[in-house]
Coordinates of C-alpha atoms and ligand atoms in Angstrom, one line a residue:
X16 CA 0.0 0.0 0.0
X17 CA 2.4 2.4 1.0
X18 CA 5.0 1.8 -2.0
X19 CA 1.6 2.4 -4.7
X20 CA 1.0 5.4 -2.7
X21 CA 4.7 6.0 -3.3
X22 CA 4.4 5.8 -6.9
X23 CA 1.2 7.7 -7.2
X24 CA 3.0 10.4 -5.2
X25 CA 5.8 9.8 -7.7
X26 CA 4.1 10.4 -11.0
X27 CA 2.1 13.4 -9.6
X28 CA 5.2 15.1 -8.8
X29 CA 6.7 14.1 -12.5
X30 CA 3.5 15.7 -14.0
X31 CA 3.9 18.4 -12.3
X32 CA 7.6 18.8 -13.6
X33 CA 6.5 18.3 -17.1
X34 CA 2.5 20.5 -17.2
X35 CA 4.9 23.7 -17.6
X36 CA 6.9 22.2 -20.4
X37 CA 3.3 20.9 -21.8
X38 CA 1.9 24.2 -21.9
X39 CA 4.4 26.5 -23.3
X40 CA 5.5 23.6 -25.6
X41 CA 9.0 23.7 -24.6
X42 CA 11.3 21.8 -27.1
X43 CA 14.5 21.7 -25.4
X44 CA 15.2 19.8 -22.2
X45 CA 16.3 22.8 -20.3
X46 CA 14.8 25.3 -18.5
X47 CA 15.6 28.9 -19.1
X48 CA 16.9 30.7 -15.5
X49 CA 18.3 33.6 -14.7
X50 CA 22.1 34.5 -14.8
X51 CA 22.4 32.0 -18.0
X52 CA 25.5 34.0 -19.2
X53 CA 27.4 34.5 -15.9
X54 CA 30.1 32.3 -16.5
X55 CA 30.2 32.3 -20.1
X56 CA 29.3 36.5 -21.1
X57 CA 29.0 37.8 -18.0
X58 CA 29.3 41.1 -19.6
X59 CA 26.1 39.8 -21.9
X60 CA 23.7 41.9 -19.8
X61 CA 25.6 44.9 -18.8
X62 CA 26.8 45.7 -22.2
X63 CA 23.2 44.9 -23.8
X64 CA 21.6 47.5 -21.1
X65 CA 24.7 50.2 -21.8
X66 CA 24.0 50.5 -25.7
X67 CA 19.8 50.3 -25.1
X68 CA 20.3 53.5 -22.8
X69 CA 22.8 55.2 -25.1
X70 CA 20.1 54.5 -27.8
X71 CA 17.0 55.6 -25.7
X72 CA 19.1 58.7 -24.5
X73 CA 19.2 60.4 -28.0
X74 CA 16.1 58.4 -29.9
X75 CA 13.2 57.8 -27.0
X76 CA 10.5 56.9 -29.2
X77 CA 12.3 53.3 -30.0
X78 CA 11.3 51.8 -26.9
X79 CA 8.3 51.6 -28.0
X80 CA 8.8 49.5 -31.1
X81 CA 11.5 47.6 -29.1
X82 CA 9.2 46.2 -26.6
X83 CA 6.8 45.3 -29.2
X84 CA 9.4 43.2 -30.9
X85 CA 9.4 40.8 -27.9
X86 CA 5.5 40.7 -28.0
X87 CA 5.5 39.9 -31.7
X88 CA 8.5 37.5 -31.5
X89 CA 7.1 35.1 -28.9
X90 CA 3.6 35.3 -29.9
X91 CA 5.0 33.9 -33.6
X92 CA 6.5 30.1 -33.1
X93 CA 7.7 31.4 -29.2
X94 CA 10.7 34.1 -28.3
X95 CA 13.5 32.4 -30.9
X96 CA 14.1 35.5 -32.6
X97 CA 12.1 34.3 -36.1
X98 CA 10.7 37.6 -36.1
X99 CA 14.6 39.2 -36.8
X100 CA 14.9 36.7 -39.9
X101 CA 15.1 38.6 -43.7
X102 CA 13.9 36.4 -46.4
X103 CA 14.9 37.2 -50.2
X104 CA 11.8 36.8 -51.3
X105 CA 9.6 38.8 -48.7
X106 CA 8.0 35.3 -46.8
X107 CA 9.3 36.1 -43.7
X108 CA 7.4 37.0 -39.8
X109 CA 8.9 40.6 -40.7
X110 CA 7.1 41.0 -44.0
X111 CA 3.9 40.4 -42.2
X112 CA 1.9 43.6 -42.1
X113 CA 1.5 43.3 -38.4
X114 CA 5.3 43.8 -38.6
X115 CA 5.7 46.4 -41.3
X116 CA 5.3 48.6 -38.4
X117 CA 8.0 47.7 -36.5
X118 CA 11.2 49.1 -36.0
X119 CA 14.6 48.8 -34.4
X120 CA 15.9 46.0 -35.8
X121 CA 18.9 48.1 -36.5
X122 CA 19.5 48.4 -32.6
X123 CA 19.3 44.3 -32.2
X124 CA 21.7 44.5 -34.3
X125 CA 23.9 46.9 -32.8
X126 CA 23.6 45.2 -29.6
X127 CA 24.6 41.8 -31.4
X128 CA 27.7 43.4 -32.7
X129 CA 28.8 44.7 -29.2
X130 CA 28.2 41.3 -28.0
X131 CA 29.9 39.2 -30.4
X132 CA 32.8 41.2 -30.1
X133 CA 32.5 40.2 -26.1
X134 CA 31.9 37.2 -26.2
X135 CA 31.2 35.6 -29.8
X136 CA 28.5 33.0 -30.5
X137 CA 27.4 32.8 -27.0
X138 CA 24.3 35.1 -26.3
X139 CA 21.6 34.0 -28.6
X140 CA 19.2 36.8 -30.5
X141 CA 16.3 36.0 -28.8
X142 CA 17.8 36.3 -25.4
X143 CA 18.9 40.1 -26.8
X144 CA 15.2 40.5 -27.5
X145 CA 14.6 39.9 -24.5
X146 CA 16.7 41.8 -22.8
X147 CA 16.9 44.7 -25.2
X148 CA 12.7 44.7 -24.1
X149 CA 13.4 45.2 -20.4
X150 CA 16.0 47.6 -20.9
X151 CA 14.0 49.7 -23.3
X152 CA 11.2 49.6 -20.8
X153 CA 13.3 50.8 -18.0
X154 CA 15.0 53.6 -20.0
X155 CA 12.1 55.5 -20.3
X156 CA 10.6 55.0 -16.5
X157 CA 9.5 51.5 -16.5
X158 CA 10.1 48.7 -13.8
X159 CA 13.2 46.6 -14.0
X160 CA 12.7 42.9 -13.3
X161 CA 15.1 40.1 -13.8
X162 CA 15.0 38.3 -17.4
X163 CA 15.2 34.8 -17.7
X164 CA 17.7 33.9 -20.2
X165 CA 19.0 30.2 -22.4
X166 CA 16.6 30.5 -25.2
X167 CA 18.5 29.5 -28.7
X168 CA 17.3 30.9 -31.6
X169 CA 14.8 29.5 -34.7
X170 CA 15.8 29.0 -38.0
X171 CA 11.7 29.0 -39.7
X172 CA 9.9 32.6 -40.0
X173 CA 6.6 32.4 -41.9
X174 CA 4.7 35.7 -42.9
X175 CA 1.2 33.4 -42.8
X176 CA 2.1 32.3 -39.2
X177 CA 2.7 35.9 -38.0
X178 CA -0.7 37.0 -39.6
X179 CA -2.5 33.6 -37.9
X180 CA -0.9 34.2 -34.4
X181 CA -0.7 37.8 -33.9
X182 CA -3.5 39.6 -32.6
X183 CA -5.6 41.9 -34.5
X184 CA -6.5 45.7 -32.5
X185 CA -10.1 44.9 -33.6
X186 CA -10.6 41.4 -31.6
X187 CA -13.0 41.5 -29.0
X188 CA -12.3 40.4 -25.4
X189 CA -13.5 36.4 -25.7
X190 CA -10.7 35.9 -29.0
X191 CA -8.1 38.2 -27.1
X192 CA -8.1 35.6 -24.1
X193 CA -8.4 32.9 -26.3
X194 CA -5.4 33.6 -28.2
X195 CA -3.3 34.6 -25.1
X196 CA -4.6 31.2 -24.0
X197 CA -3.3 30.0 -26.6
X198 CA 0.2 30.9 -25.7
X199 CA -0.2 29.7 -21.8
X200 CA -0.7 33.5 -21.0
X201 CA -3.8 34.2 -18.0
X202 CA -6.4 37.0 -18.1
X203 CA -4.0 38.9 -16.0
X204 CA -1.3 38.6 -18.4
X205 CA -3.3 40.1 -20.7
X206 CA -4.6 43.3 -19.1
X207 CA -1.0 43.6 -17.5
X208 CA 0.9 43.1 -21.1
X209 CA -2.2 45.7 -22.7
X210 CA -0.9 48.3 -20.7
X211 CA 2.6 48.0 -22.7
X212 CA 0.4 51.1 -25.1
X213 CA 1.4 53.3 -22.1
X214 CA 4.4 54.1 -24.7
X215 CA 4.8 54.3 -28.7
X216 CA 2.6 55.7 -31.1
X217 CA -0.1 53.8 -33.7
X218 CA -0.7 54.7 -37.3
X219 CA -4.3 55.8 -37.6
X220 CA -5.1 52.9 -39.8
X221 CA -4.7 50.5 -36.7
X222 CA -7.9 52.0 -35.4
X223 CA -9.4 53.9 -38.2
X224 CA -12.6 51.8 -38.4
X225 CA -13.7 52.9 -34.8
X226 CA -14.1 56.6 -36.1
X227 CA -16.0 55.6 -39.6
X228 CA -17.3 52.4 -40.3
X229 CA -17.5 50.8 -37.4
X230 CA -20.7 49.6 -38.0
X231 CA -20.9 48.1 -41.8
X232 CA -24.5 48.6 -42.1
X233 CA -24.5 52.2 -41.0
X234 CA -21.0 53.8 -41.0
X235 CA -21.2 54.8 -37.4
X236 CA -18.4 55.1 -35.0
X237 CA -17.3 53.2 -32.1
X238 CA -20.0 53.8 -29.5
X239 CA -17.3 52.7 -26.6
X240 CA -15.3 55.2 -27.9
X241 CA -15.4 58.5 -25.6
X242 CA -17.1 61.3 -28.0
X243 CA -14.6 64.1 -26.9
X244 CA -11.3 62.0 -27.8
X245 CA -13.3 60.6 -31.0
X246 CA -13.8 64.1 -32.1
X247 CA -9.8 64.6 -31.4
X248 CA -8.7 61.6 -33.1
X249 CA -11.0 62.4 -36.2
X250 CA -8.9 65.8 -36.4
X251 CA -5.6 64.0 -36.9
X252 CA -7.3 60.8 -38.6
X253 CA -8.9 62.1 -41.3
X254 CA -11.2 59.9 -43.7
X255 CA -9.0 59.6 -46.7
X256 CA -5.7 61.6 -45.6
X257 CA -2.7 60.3 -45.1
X258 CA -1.5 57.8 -42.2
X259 CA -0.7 60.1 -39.7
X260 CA 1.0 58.9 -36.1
X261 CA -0.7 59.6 -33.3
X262 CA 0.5 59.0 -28.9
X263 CA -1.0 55.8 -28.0
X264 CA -0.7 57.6 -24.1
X265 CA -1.2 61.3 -24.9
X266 CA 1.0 63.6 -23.3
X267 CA 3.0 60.7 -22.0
X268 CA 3.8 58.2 -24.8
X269 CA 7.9 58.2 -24.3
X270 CA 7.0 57.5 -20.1
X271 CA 6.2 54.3 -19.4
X272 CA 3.9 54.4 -16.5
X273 CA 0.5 53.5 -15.2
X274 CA -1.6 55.9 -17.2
X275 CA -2.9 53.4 -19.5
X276 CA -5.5 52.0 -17.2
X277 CA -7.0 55.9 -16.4
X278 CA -7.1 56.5 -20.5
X279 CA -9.0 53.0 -20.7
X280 CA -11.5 53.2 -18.0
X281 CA -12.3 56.7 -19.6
X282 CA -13.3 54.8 -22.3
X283 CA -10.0 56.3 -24.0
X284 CA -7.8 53.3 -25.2
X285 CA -7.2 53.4 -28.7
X286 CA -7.8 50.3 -30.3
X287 CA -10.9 48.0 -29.8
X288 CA -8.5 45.5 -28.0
X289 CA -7.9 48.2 -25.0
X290 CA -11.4 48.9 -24.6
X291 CA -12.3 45.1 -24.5
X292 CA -10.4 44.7 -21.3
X293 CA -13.6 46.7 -19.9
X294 CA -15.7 43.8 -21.4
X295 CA -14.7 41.0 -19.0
X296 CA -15.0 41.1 -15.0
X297 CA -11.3 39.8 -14.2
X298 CA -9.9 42.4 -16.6
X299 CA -11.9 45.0 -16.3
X300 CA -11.6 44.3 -12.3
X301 CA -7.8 45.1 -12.5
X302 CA -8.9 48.2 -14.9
X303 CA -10.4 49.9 -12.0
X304 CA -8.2 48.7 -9.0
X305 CA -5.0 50.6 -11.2
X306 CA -6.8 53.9 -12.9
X307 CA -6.2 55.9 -10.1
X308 CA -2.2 54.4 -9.8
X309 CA -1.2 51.8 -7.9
X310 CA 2.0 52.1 -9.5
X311 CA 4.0 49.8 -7.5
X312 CA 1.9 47.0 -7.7
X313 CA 1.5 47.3 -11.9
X314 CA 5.3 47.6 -12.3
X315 CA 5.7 44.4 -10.5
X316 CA 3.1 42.6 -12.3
X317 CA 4.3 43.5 -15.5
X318 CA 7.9 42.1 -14.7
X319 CA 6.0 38.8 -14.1
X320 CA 3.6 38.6 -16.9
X321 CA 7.3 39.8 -19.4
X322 CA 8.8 36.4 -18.1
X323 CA 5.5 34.4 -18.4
X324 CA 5.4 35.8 -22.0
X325 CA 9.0 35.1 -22.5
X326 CA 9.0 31.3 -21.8
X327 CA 6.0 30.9 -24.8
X328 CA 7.3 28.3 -26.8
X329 CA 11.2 28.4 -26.4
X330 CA 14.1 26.6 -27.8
X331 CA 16.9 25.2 -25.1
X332 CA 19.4 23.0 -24.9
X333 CA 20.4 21.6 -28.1
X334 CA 17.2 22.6 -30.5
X335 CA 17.2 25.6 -32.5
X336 CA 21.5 27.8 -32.9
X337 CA 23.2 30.9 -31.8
X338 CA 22.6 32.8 -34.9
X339 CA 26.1 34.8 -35.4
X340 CA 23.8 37.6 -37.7
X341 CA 20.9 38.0 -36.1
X342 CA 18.9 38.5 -39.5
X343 CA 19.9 34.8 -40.8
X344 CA 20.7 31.5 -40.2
X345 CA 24.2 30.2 -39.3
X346 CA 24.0 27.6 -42.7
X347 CA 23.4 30.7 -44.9
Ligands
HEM430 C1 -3.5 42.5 -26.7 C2 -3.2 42.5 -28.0 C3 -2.5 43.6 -28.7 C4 -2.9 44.2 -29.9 C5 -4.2 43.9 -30.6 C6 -1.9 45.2 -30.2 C7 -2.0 46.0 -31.3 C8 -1.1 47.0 -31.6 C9 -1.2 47.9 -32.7 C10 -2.3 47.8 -33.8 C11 -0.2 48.9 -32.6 C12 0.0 50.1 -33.5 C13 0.9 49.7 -34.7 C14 1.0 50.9 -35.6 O1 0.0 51.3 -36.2 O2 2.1 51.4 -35.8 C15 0.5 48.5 -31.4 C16 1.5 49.3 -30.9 C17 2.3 48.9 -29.8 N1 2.1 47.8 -29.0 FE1 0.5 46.5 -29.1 N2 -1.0 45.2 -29.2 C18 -1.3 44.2 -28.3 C19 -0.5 43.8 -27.2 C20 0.7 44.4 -27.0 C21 1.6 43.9 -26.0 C22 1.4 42.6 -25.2 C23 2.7 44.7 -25.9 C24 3.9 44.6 -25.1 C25 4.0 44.2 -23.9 C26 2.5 45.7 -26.9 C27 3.3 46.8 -27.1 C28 3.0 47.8 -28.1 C29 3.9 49.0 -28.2 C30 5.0 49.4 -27.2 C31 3.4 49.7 -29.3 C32 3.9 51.0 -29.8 C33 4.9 50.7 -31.0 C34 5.6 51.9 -31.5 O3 5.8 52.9 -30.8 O4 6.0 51.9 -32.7 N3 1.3 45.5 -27.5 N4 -0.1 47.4 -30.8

């Protein structure tokens, strides 16, 4: 009796080693953990943070599109850097037009360049993602938490995966949690991650539709979509002019800070996705509890939910390379 209870006790333990591994669809047979470089680059994170605050110091507006990079990386076949890969003939995550709008890929690669020269063929390029995302954060007034590092990087990019897998500003709140799901990300993960649109800008055609043709049949606008900022955003997003920028947080779109939560229970996010969050009682719950600050408690959940996200799908061990260029693949 007491040995089958052993090995009942035994097996529940093992599947409890394995459910994480399960569920972000680890392929390697290592966990990532923090410090991965110390004894190989232990320079790998001190240079990486050195040349994303030189960077932030003269251009701010790239943290922005540097902390999207992660999101878009590990939401496309996990955080292995597929979203860095060119392809000649325009097939890759990066020709996705999701992607068209990112930038900074020249900063990876500057950070790449420093650390090659440090320590070459060590740090992977989705590690740098990684940490060139908290850095970038931090720079401009976000938290600092600690990134968990060992992911290799991919050698596939597909431009139909990255339109499949990447979520659209238009989704409503039942496919947002469904595809953050998807990646093992929570509820919580997803109002928390949301409130990364406290920095960077949007092109007007990421949200256009809420000020015109909402409504198919009618043409309407939005009708969750506070009348006063409407009328704003219909000054700058005009019906057939050009595709103007516009501050995702206005006034404050190069801070990162906690204002995203006020601007969406004001019925003041900008795309449909931020305003969903007010469409489900967990998310919307954590709307309320942070619109008036809580500043301390956001930072720290956002560090969390960055490492959660950045454990979706990853290569260890042996599977996937250490790209040398992070644009290409070693055989190339
Ligand atoms: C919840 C689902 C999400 C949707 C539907 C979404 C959608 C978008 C869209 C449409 C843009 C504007 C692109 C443009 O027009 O230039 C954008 C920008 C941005 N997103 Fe998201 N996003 C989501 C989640 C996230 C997450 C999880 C993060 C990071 C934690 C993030 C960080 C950013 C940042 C920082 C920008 C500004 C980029 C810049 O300044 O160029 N987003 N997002």
């Amino acid at each position: 009796m007491a040995n089958s209870l052993r090995v009942i006790f035994t097996l529940f333990l093992h599947l409890l080693m394995i459910t994480p591994f399960i569920i972000h669809g680890v392929s390697g047979h290592y966990a990532l953990n923090i410090g991965f470089y110390s004894e190989l680059c232990p320079q790998a994170e001190s240079i990486t943070k050195r040349v994303i605050n030189e960077v932030i110091a003269i251009a701010p507006s790239l943290s922005g599109p540097l902390l999207r990079m992660f999101f878009h990386d590990c939401f496309v076949r996990g955080c292995d850097a597929s979203i860095l890969l060119n392809s000649p003939i325009k097939q890759a995550e990066k020709d996705a037009t999701p992607n068209l709008t990112l930038r900074g890929f020249q900063i990876i690669d500057r950070v790449k360049d420093a650390l090659e020269q440090a320590c070459p063929g060590i740090v992977s390029c989705a590690d740098i993602v990684a940490l060139v995302a908290r850095d970038a954060v931090a720079a401009v007034g976000g938290p600092h938490w600690e990134v968990e590092t060992g992911r290799r990087d991919g050698i596939i990019s597909s431009l139909n995966e990255a339109l499949t897998t990447l979520p659209s500003s238009s989704l409503n709140i039942n496919s947002l949690i469904t595809m953050f799901q998807q990646k093992g990300l929570t509820h919580k993960d997803l109002v928390v991650l949301s409130a990364g649109h406290t920095i960077g800008i949007s092109h007007c055609s990421s949200f256009i539709n809420r000020l015109y043709n909402f409504s198919v049949i009618d043409n309407t606008s939005d009708p969750t979509l506070d009348s006063e900022y409407m009328d704003k955003l219909k000054t700058r997003c005009t019906k057939d002019g050009p595709n103007v920028l516009v501050e995702m947080d206005p006034g404050s779109f190069r801070t990162f800070d906690e204002h995203y939560y006020e601007l969406v229970s004001k019925r003041r996010g900008l795309f449909r996705s931020d305003a969903a969050l007010l469409d489900n009682p967990e998310t919307k719950a954590y709307v309320e509890t942070h619109r008036y600050g809580n500043r301390e408690a956001f930072f720290r959940d956002f560090g969390v939910s960055m490492v959660n996200m950045g454990r979706i799908e990853v290569l260890t061990g042996n599977f996937g390379e250490v790209r040398k260029i992070c644009s290409k693949v070693n055989s190339l």
